[in-house]
GROMACS .gro file of C-alpha atoms in nm:
model
  469
    1MET     CA    1   8.210  14.023  11.547
    2GLU     CA    2   8.484  13.788  11.422
    3SER     CA    3   8.393  13.609  11.098
    4GLU     CA    4   8.438  13.237  11.048
    5ALA     CA    5   8.729  13.299  10.811
    6GLU     CA    6   8.895  13.534  11.060
    7ALA     CA    7   8.850  13.283  11.341
    8GLU     CA    8   9.007  13.010  11.126
    9ALA     CA    9   9.303  13.233  11.034
   10ASN     CA   10   9.358  13.328  11.398
   11SER     CA   11   9.344  12.961  11.499
   12ARG     CA   12   9.610  12.876  11.242
   13ARG     CA   13   9.832  13.162  11.353
   14SER     CA   14   9.791  13.046  11.711
   15LEU     CA   15   9.894  12.691  11.620
   16GLU     CA   16  10.204  12.814  11.439
   17ALA     CA   17  10.297  13.044  11.729
   18ARG     CA   18  10.265  12.754  11.974
   19VAL     CA   19  10.486  12.535  11.756
   20ASP     CA   20  10.743  12.814  11.728
   21ALA     CA   21  10.747  12.836  12.108
   22LEU     CA   22  10.827  12.464  12.125
   23MET     CA   23  11.111  12.466  11.871
   24GLY     CA   24  11.393  12.553  12.112
   25GLY     CA   25  11.313  12.253  12.331
   26LEU     CA   26  11.258  12.024  12.033
   27GLN     CA   27  11.593  12.122  11.884
   28ALA     CA   28  11.768  12.053  12.214
   29ASP     CA   29  11.602  11.711  12.235
   30LEU     CA   30  11.697  11.636  11.874
   31GLU     CA   31  12.060  11.724  11.942
   32GLN     CA   32  12.064  11.500  12.251
   33LEU     CA   33  11.909  11.210  12.058
   34ALA     CA   34  12.134  11.254  11.752
   35ALA     CA   35  12.444  11.246  11.972
   36ILE     CA   36  12.368  10.882  12.058
   37PRO     CA   37  12.528  10.644  11.803
   38SER     CA   38  12.230  10.408  11.798
   39VAL     CA   39  12.348  10.180  11.517
   40ALA     CA   40  12.167   9.845  11.541
   41PHE     CA   41  12.383   9.660  11.286
   42PRO     CA   42  12.571   9.345  11.394
   43GLY     CA   43  12.909   9.420  11.543
   44TYR     CA   44  12.810   9.756  11.690
   45PRO     CA   45  12.764   9.807  12.066
   46ARG     CA   46  12.410   9.762  12.193
   47GLU     CA   47  12.431  10.015  12.476
   48PRO     CA   48  12.374  10.324  12.254
   49VAL     CA   49  12.061  10.159  12.110
   50ARG     CA   50  11.930  10.104  12.463
   51GLU     CA   51  12.026  10.461  12.556
   52ALA     CA   52  11.827  10.604  12.263
   53HIS     CA   53  11.532  10.383  12.356
   54GLU     CA   54  11.533  10.503  12.715
   55LEU     CA   55  11.565  10.868  12.617
   56ILE     CA   56  11.263  10.849  12.386
   57VAL     CA   57  11.055  10.670  12.648
   58SER     CA   58  11.141  10.945  12.895
   59LEU     CA   59  11.051  11.219  12.647
   60LEU     CA   60  10.720  11.052  12.563
   61ARG     CA   61  10.626  11.020  12.930
   62GLU     CA   62  10.704  11.388  12.981
   63ALA     CA   63  10.484  11.469  12.681
   64GLY     CA   64  10.187  11.303  12.848
   65VAL     CA   65  10.171  10.955  12.694
   66PRO     CA   66  10.001  10.754  12.973
   67THR     CA   67  10.074  10.401  12.846
   68ILE     CA   68  10.414  10.301  12.715
   69GLU     CA   69  10.506   9.938  12.656
   70ARG     CA   70  10.810   9.757  12.523
   71ILE     CA   71  10.782   9.495  12.250
   72ASP     CA   72  11.070   9.248  12.258
   73LEU     CA   73  11.120   9.010  11.966
   74PRO     CA   74  11.405   8.765  11.895
   75GLY     CA   75  11.717   8.928  11.758
   76THR     CA   76  11.551   9.267  11.750
   77ALA     CA   77  11.609   9.595  11.933
   78PRO     CA   78  11.314   9.685  12.159
   79VAL     CA   79  11.014   9.852  11.998
   80ILE     CA   80  10.849  10.141  12.181
   81TYR     CA   81  10.470  10.114  12.182
   82GLY     CA   82  10.256  10.391  12.330
   83ARG     CA   83   9.884  10.466  12.355
   84ILE     CA   84   9.667  10.769  12.419
   85PRO     CA   85   9.297  10.679  12.421
   86PRO     CA   86   9.055  10.871  12.196
   87PRO     CA   87   8.916  11.182  12.370
   88GLU     CA   88   8.556  11.076  12.303
   89PRO     CA   89   8.361  10.784  12.155
   90GLY     CA   90   8.372  10.787  11.778
   91ALA     CA   91   8.695  10.987  11.752
   92PRO     CA   92   8.950  10.831  11.514
   93THR     CA   93   9.280  10.677  11.615
   94VAL     CA   94   9.606  10.766  11.440
   95LEU     CA   95   9.914  10.543  11.457
   96LEU     CA   96  10.242  10.738  11.446
   97TYR     CA   97  10.550  10.551  11.320
   98GLY     CA   98  10.922  10.625  11.331
   99HIS     CA   99  11.252  10.458  11.427
  100TYR     CA  100  11.535  10.552  11.660
  101ASP     CA  101  11.818  10.347  11.508
  102VAL     CA  102  12.048  10.492  11.242
  103GLN     CA  103  12.276  10.388  10.959
  104PRO     CA  104  12.648  10.342  11.034
  105ALA     CA  105  12.848  10.660  10.979
  106GLY     CA  106  13.061  10.504  10.706
  107ASP     CA  107  13.394  10.661  10.619
  108GLU     CA  108  13.424  10.934  10.882
  109SER     CA  109  13.697  11.109  10.682
  110LEU     CA  110  13.423  11.219  10.440
  111TRP     CA  111  13.233  11.402  10.715
  112PHE     CA  112  13.286  11.774  10.773
  113SER     CA  113  13.233  11.718  11.147
  114PRO     CA  114  13.215  11.408  11.370
  115PRO     CA  115  12.898  11.219  11.272
  116PHE     CA  116  12.764  11.189  11.625
  117GLU     CA  117  12.836  11.546  11.730
  118PRO     CA  118  12.531  11.745  11.609
  119THR     CA  119  12.678  12.048  11.435
  120PRO     CA  120  12.504  12.366  11.314
  121VAL     CA  121  12.484  12.413  10.937
  122PRO     CA  122  12.303  12.694  10.753
  123GLY     CA  123  11.939  12.652  10.851
  124GLY     CA  124  11.982  12.321  11.030
  125LEU     CA  125  12.193  12.056  11.198
  126ARG     CA  126  12.433  11.790  11.070
  127ALA     CA  127  12.471  11.441  11.222
  128ARG     CA  128  12.423  11.077  11.130
  129GLY     CA  129  12.055  10.983  11.164
  130ILE     CA  130  11.939  11.338  11.234
  131ALA     CA  131  11.707  11.328  10.932
  132ASP     CA  132  11.662  10.951  10.908
  133ASP     CA  133  11.485  10.915  11.137
  134LYS     CA  134  11.541  11.111  11.457
  135ALA     CA  135  11.391  11.440  11.335
  136ASN     CA  136  11.077  11.244  11.250
  137VAL     CA  137  11.061  11.102  11.602
  138ILE     CA  138  11.102  11.453  11.743
  139ALA     CA  139  10.822  11.576  11.514
  140HIS     CA  140  10.589  11.321  11.677
  141LEU     CA  141  10.705  11.449  12.014
  142GLY     CA  142  10.625  11.806  11.906
  143LEU     CA  143  10.271  11.703  11.810
  144LEU     CA  144  10.216  11.549  12.153
  145ARG     CA  145  10.362  11.847  12.337
  146LEU     CA  146  10.150  12.091  12.141
  147TYR     CA  147   9.833  11.922  12.265
  148GLY     CA  148   9.962  11.861  12.615
  149GLY     CA  149   9.934  11.486  12.566
  150ARG     CA  150   9.561  11.518  12.488
  151PRO     CA  151   9.524  11.544  12.110
  152PRO     CA  152   9.179  11.547  11.944
  153VAL     CA  153   9.234  11.190  11.820
  154GLY     CA  154   9.342  10.866  11.980
  155ILE     CA  155   9.713  10.799  11.935
  156LYS     CA  156   9.917  10.482  11.898
  157LEU     CA  157  10.294  10.519  11.880
  158VAL     CA  158  10.532  10.271  11.721
  159ILE     CA  159  10.899  10.370  11.742
  160GLU     CA  160  11.122  10.079  11.643
  161GLY     CA  161  11.493  10.034  11.700
  162GLN     CA  162  11.619   9.818  11.413
  163GLU     CA  163  11.459   9.950  11.096
  164GLU     CA  164  11.783  10.018  10.910
  165TYR     CA  165  11.916   9.664  10.939
  166GLY     CA  166  11.585   9.479  10.934
  167SER     CA  167  11.431   9.277  11.212
  168ALA     CA  168  11.160   9.038  11.324
  169PHE     CA  169  10.930   9.336  11.376
  170ASP     CA  170  10.871   9.379  11.002
  171ALA     CA  171  10.636   9.081  10.998
  172TYR     CA  172  10.498   9.120  11.352
  173PRO     CA  173  10.198   9.358  11.322
  174PRO     CA  174   9.971   9.116  11.127
  175ARG     CA  175  10.022   8.861  11.408
  176ASP     CA  176   9.893   9.106  11.670
  177PRO     CA  177   9.640   9.320  11.477
  178GLY     CA  178   9.449   9.442  11.781
  179ARG     CA  179   9.754   9.628  11.909
  180PHE     CA  180   9.789   9.816  11.580
  181ALA     CA  181   9.423   9.873  11.495
  182CYS     CA  182   9.369  10.233  11.387
  183ASP     CA  183   9.195  10.454  11.134
  184ALA     CA  184   9.505  10.620  10.986
  185VAL     CA  185   9.880  10.554  10.989
  186LEU     CA  186  10.124  10.844  10.970
  187VAL     CA  187  10.463  10.709  10.866
  188ALA     CA  188  10.729  10.971  10.937
  189ASP     CA  189  11.030  10.817  10.764
  190LEU     CA  190  11.023  11.028  10.450
  191GLY     CA  191  11.010  11.390  10.350
  192ASN     CA  192  10.980  11.647  10.077
  193LEU     CA  193  11.080  11.638   9.712
  194ARG     CA  194  11.277  11.956   9.779
  195PRO     CA  195  11.299  12.192  10.079
  196GLY     CA  196  10.989  12.409  10.105
  197THR     CA  197  10.773  12.178   9.891
  198PRO     CA  198  10.519  11.983  10.100
  199THR     CA  199  10.511  11.629   9.971
  200LEU     CA  200  10.300  11.319  10.021
  201THR     CA  201  10.465  10.993   9.923
  202THR     CA  202  10.196  10.768   9.777
  203GLY     CA  203  10.401  10.475   9.650
  204LEU     CA  204  10.699  10.260   9.746
  205ARG     CA  205  10.860  10.038   9.483
  206GLY     CA  206  10.909   9.675   9.574
  207ASP     CA  207  11.250   9.511   9.556
  208CYS     CA  208  11.418   9.176   9.522
  209GLU     CA  209  11.764   9.035   9.464
  210VAL     CA  210  11.881   8.770   9.218
  211THR     CA  211  12.225   8.610   9.183
  212VAL     CA  212  12.351   8.488   8.847
  213GLU     CA  213  12.672   8.289   8.800
  214VAL     CA  214  12.869   8.111   8.532
  215ARG     CA  215  13.132   7.839   8.568
  216THR     CA  216  13.303   7.719   8.250
  217LEU     CA  217  13.645   7.576   8.338
  218ALA     CA  218  13.783   7.382   8.631
  219GLU     CA  219  14.050   7.651   8.673
  220PRO     CA  220  14.205   7.946   8.481
  221ARG     CA  221  14.388   7.868   8.159
  222HIS     CA  222  14.648   8.071   7.968
  223SER     CA  223  14.464   8.320   7.743
  224GLY     CA  224  14.730   8.294   7.474
  225GLU     CA  225  14.702   7.918   7.444
  226PHE     CA  226  14.330   7.871   7.512
  227GLY     CA  227  14.162   8.208   7.452
  228GLY     CA  228  13.934   8.218   7.148
  229ALA     CA  229  13.789   7.872   7.205
  230ALA     CA  230  13.777   7.815   7.581
  231PRO     CA  231  13.455   7.977   7.714
  232ASP     CA  232  13.532   8.291   7.916
  233ALA     CA  233  13.293   8.297   8.214
  234LEU     CA  234  13.314   8.672   8.263
  235LEU     CA  235  13.246   8.743   7.896
  236ILE     CA  236  12.944   8.512   7.907
  237LEU     CA  237  12.811   8.680   8.220
  238LEU     CA  238  12.854   9.029   8.074
  239ARG     CA  239  12.674   8.926   7.757
  240ALA     CA  240  12.379   8.799   7.965
  241LEU     CA  241  12.367   9.114   8.179
  242ALA     CA  242  12.361   9.326   7.863
  243THR     CA  243  12.023   9.173   7.768
  244LEU     CA  244  11.855   9.330   8.073
  245HIS     CA  245  11.833   9.673   7.906
  246ASP     CA  246  11.763   9.796   7.554
  247ALA     CA  247  11.973  10.043   7.357
  248ASN     CA  248  11.812  10.338   7.540
  249GLY     CA  249  11.876  10.196   7.887
  250ASP     CA  250  11.514  10.094   7.951
  251VAL     CA  251  11.458   9.759   8.126
  252ALA     CA  252  11.400   9.495   7.858
  253VAL     CA  253  11.273   9.210   8.079
  254PRO     CA  254  10.921   9.110   7.968
  255GLY     CA  255  10.644   9.118   8.229
  256LEU     CA  256  10.779   9.393   8.453
  257ARG     CA  257  10.511   9.656   8.499
  258ARG     CA  258  10.566  10.015   8.391
  259ASP     CA  259  10.299  10.287   8.405
  260PRO     CA  260  10.306  10.659   8.329
  261TRP     CA  261  10.383  10.872   8.636
  262GLU     CA  262  10.107  11.125   8.715
  263GLY     CA  263  10.256  11.304   9.016
  264THR     CA  264  10.541  11.549   9.065
  265THR     CA  265  10.903  11.466   8.996
  266TYR     CA  266  11.250  11.618   8.986
  267THR     CA  267  11.374  11.840   8.710
  268GLU     CA  268  11.661  11.682   8.519
  269GLU     CA  269  11.896  11.942   8.663
  270GLU     CA  270  11.788  11.857   9.020
  271PHE     CA  271  11.823  11.487   8.960
  272ARG     CA  272  12.166  11.517   8.800
  273ASP     CA  273  12.285  11.713   9.101
  274LEU     CA  274  12.127  11.474   9.356
  275ALA     CA  275  12.266  11.167   9.180
  276SER     CA  276  12.605  11.337   9.125
  277VAL     CA  277  12.600  11.245   8.756
  278GLN     CA  278  12.921  11.354   8.589
  279ASP     CA  279  12.897  11.655   8.359
  280ASP     CA  280  12.808  11.591   7.995
  281LEU     CA  281  12.696  11.231   8.057
  282PRO     CA  282  12.338  11.145   7.958
  283LEU     CA  283  12.086  10.983   8.191
  284ILE     CA  284  11.974  10.636   8.090
  285GLY     CA  285  11.624  10.530   7.991
  286THR     CA  286  11.331  10.711   7.834
  287GLY     CA  287  11.010  10.864   7.966
  288SER     CA  288  10.962  11.094   8.262
  289LEU     CA  289  11.195  11.073   8.561
  290GLY     CA  290  10.898  10.973   8.777
  291GLU     CA  291  10.829  10.680   8.547
  292ARG     CA  292  11.192  10.570   8.544
  293LEU     CA  293  11.237  10.612   8.920
  294TRP     CA  294  10.899  10.515   9.070
  295SER     CA  295  10.635  10.360   8.842
  296GLY     CA  296  10.865  10.148   8.630
  297PRO     CA  297  11.129   9.883   8.695
  298ALA     CA  298  11.500   9.935   8.756
  299ILE     CA  299  11.770   9.667   8.752
  300THR     CA  300  12.108   9.742   8.907
  301VAL     CA  301  12.419   9.525   8.922
  302ILE     CA  302  12.512   9.573   9.287
  303GLY     CA  303  12.796   9.322   9.307
  304LEU     CA  304  13.035   9.142   9.075
  305ASP     CA  305  13.278   8.860   9.148
  306ALA     CA  306  13.556   8.857   8.888
  307PRO     CA  307  13.932   8.901   8.885
  308SER     CA  308  14.034   9.252   8.983
  309VAL     CA  309  14.232   9.470   8.744
  310GLU     CA  310  14.519   9.494   8.993
  311GLN     CA  311  14.547   9.113   9.018
  312ALA     CA  312  14.463   9.034   8.657
  313ALA     CA  313  14.650   8.745   8.496
  314SER     CA  314  14.662   8.657   8.126
  315ALA     CA  315  14.413   8.377   8.169
  316VAL     CA  316  14.064   8.277   8.058
  317VAL     CA  317  13.830   8.343   8.352
  318PRO     CA  318  13.667   8.019   8.472
  319TYR     CA  319  13.404   8.165   8.707
  320ALA     CA  320  13.205   8.488   8.741
  321ARG     CA  321  12.907   8.592   8.949
  322ALA     CA  322  12.684   8.899   8.978
  323LYS     CA  323  12.420   9.011   9.225
  324LEU     CA  324  12.127   9.208   9.087
  325ASN     CA  325  11.880   9.434   9.263
  326LEU     CA  326  11.539   9.475   9.100
  327ARG     CA  327  11.302   9.757   9.194
  328PHE     CA  328  10.950   9.712   9.061
  329HIS     CA  329  10.612   9.884   9.037
  330PRO     CA  330  10.437   9.934   9.376
  331ARG     CA  331  10.141   9.720   9.267
  332GLN     CA  332  10.328   9.433   9.105
  333ASP     CA  333  10.337   9.107   9.297
  334PRO     CA  334  10.690   9.057   9.437
  335ARG     CA  335  10.720   8.694   9.336
  336GLU     CA  336  10.588   8.767   8.989
  337ALA     CA  337  10.844   9.044   8.937
  338ARG     CA  338  11.129   8.829   9.067
  339ASP     CA  339  11.018   8.532   8.856
  340ARG     CA  340  11.010   8.743   8.539
  341LEU     CA  341  11.374   8.841   8.595
  342VAL     CA  342  11.476   8.485   8.681
  343GLU     CA  343  11.298   8.345   8.374
  344HIS     CA  344  11.462   8.601   8.148
  345LEU     CA  345  11.811   8.516   8.274
  346ARG     CA  346  11.758   8.140   8.262
  347ALA     CA  347  11.647   8.173   7.900
  348GLN     CA  348  11.982   8.326   7.805
  349ARG     CA  349  12.246   8.100   7.649
  350PRO     CA  350  12.543   8.322   7.563
  351PHE     CA  351  12.753   8.121   7.317
  352GLY     CA  352  12.538   7.822   7.417
  353ILE     CA  353  12.641   7.838   7.784
  354PRO     CA  354  12.363   7.820   8.050
  355LEU     CA  355  12.354   8.042   8.356
  356THR     CA  356  12.291   7.944   8.719
  357VAL     CA  357  12.026   8.186   8.847
  358THR     CA  358  11.934   8.193   9.217
  359PRO     CA  359  11.635   8.398   9.333
  360GLY     CA  360  11.681   8.591   9.658
  361ASP     CA  361  11.458   8.768   9.904
  362THR     CA  362  11.169   8.989   9.793
  363GLY     CA  363  11.004   9.291   9.951
  364PRO     CA  364  10.660   9.411   9.840
  365GLY     CA  365  10.589   9.760   9.719
  366PHE     CA  366  10.308   9.974   9.852
  367GLU     CA  367  10.058  10.215   9.704
  368ALA     CA  368   9.854  10.431   9.939
  369ARG     CA  369   9.482  10.485   9.892
  370THR     CA  370   9.387  10.848   9.844
  371GLY     CA  371   9.065  11.045   9.867
  372GLY     CA  372   8.958  10.947  10.219
  373PRO     CA  373   8.918  11.172  10.525
  374ALA     CA  374   9.278  11.126  10.641
  375HIS     CA  375   9.410  11.209  10.295
  376ARG     CA  376   9.190  11.521  10.276
  377ALA     CA  377   9.304  11.629  10.622
  378ALA     CA  378   9.670  11.576  10.528
  379LEU     CA  379   9.641  11.789  10.214
  380THR     CA  380   9.485  12.072  10.417
  381ALA     CA  381   9.749  12.041  10.688
  382LEU     CA  382  10.046  12.035  10.450
  383LYS     CA  383   9.921  12.345  10.272
  384GLU     CA  384   9.871  12.518  10.606
  385ALA     CA  385  10.225  12.435  10.718
  386TRP     CA  386  10.414  12.520  10.400
  387GLY     CA  387  10.175  12.769  10.239
  388THR     CA  388  10.144  12.579   9.911
  389GLU     CA  389   9.965  12.276   9.771
  390ALA     CA  390  10.120  11.936   9.839
  391SER     CA  391  10.300  11.741   9.567
  392TYR     CA  392  10.274  11.366   9.513
  393VAL     CA  393  10.583  11.150   9.475
  394ALA     CA  394  10.684  10.788   9.517
  395THR     CA  395  11.016  10.640   9.615
  396GLY     CA  396  11.230  10.345   9.522
  397ALA     CA  397  11.338  10.303   9.883
  398SER     CA  398  11.175  10.030  10.090
  399ILE     CA  399  11.000  10.059  10.427
  400PRO     CA  400  10.912   9.693  10.494
  401LEU     CA  401  10.700   9.769  10.799
  402VAL     CA  402  10.451   9.976  10.597
  403ASN     CA  403  10.303   9.663  10.446
  404GLY     CA  404  10.295   9.493  10.784
  405LEU     CA  405  10.102   9.782  10.938
  406ALA     CA  406   9.867   9.795  10.639
  407GLN     CA  407   9.794   9.424  10.681
  408ALA     CA  408   9.732   9.465  11.054
  409ALA     CA  409   9.494   9.759  10.994
  410PRO     CA  410   9.361   9.696  10.641
  411GLY     CA  411   9.098   9.970  10.660
  412ALA     CA  412   9.341  10.241  10.768
  413GLU     CA  413   9.461  10.516  10.537
  414VAL     CA  414   9.841  10.536  10.521
  415LEU     CA  415  10.012  10.875  10.497
  416LEU     CA  416  10.386  10.922  10.442
  417PHE     CA  417  10.548  11.259  10.510
  418GLY     CA  418  10.810  11.411  10.738
  419PRO     CA  419  11.099  11.663  10.771
  420GLN     CA  420  11.351  11.491  10.543
  421ASP     CA  421  11.415  11.632  10.196
  422SER     CA  422  11.592  11.504   9.887
  423THR     CA  423  11.910  11.698   9.967
  424CYS     CA  424  11.946  11.585  10.330
  425ASN     CA  425  12.213  11.318  10.252
  426LEU     CA  426  12.042  11.036  10.437
  427HIS     CA  427  12.260  10.721  10.437
  428ALA     CA  428  12.547  10.939  10.309
  429PRO     CA  429  12.820  11.151  10.466
  430ASN     CA  430  12.715  11.486  10.615
  431GLU     CA  431  12.350  11.401  10.671
  432ARG     CA  432  12.154  11.706  10.781
  433VAL     CA  433  11.804  11.828  10.860
  434LEU     CA  434  11.664  12.177  10.810
  435LEU     CA  435  11.493  12.319  11.117
  436SER     CA  436  11.236  12.490  10.894
  437GLU     CA  437  11.130  12.149  10.762
  438LEU     CA  438  11.109  12.009  11.116
  439ARG     CA  439  10.904  12.308  11.230
  440ASN     CA  440  10.665  12.280  10.935
  441THR     CA  441  10.628  11.906  10.987
  442VAL     CA  442  10.518  11.962  11.347
  443VAL     CA  443  10.269  12.225  11.225
  444ALA     CA  444  10.141  11.983  10.960
  445MET     CA  445  10.105  11.694  11.205
  446ALA     CA  446   9.920  11.912  11.454
  447ALA     CA  447   9.691  12.054  11.185
  448PHE     CA  448   9.636  11.705  11.046
  449VAL     CA  449   9.497  11.558  11.369
  450ARG     CA  450   9.281  11.871  11.416
  451GLU     CA  451   9.137  11.847  11.065
  452TYR     CA  452   9.102  11.469  11.077
  453ALA     CA  453   8.912  11.476  11.403
  454ALA     CA  454   8.676  11.741  11.262
  455ASP     CA  455   8.622  11.566  10.927
  456TYR     CA  456   8.625  11.204  11.032
  457ARG     CA  457   8.327  10.984  10.960
  458ALA     CA  458   8.308  10.610  11.007
  459PRO     CA  459   8.394  10.475  10.660
  460GLU     CA  460   8.123  10.289  10.473
  461PRO     CA  461   8.211   9.980  10.270
  462ALA     CA  462   8.325  10.090   9.928
  463ALA     CA  463   8.552   9.991   9.647
  464PRO     CA  464   8.916  10.083   9.708
  465VAL     CA  465   9.018  10.425   9.583
  466GLU     CA  466   9.301  10.414   9.331
  467GLY     CA  467   9.627  10.573   9.442
  468HIS     CA  468   9.838  10.815   9.240
  469ARG     CA  469  10.087  10.647   9.011
   0.00000   0.00000   0.00000
């Protein structure tokens, strides 16, 4: 007689065999989807975005999704919304999220093959958007196909078409909470710390932008005649920017939260390679990489208006401006973080000269609750798919819709994982996805809904569970 352990092992082998049988079709669908240049940025044609939308709707219908709707919002590519009712009363509902738009290809001369011609690479495929986020959409499709459109949980699907540029949909879910009500949200717009390492992302840093400018003269003046007394706007700006970090490169702005990082992180060698740091140059800052990258602040000068070297004249610079990007702790209030940076800059008076500081937009961070039934099911599923315990990471990247979904379904657990990995070159030339990561993601998603349905209990009111930091 088969033991319980043997039955469980056979069930897992059966699930993996069924996923393996689906992979040929899923790869073909991924190649078809990745060949569509669905860039939703202004100035790009809208037809490819519509074509990608229609292809996904068709694939979802074939996979057995009985209800598919289209959400149209001003200035926004259509959002695909699908529903599969729970198989029985009391079964949980899982919302699956992804997006079908992609980043622009950028400088195509840097690509090894045309960006919208999916091309085989060792272990995978190369194309713009194939990892971010079309492989994630196909992973959802694989989950639905595996269960013949009748998974052991209720399903809600949200596949948006303008995530990369930003849209009116970011703020929409809290205005229509009934449509997005669920027990767990599975955001497939992320991936693993490294290939072969199952990873749950538990935190997203918030971000904001601030502009700082200096005007000192009505117009440039000869540096030989006036330099040394006339206030140089660029010199003043640079002196103010230098106060943002201490001698070690750590952010020196008071009031910006920084906590120790308790999860997994890169080795220094991995990070240097991923960031393409030049040989023999040190990294900046102190503390663990996780603390510097995810649970502490980072300030980057992302733009600078000043005379170019090629057009430089021997003159005192009358005007200079810089744009700063601040990334802050997932649990710090966005306005508070932005205000601390603004206050710090306004307090600076280089050589007695005040700065004009203009606060820009903010985006909140996010920290997922852990310890609930969905989290337990995800840990089991990730280990089943990859054969090793899951790691915890955070990211400095922003997914604005995560907060919107969390507000619409405040009791839902939010899980973030998918087939991307840190070496997939998302948003860069030669983006690629590994088919092994796609395959394992489908296994993990399928095992997750199985485990979640079996383990789910209606949550009782309790204090929030702290997330990993």
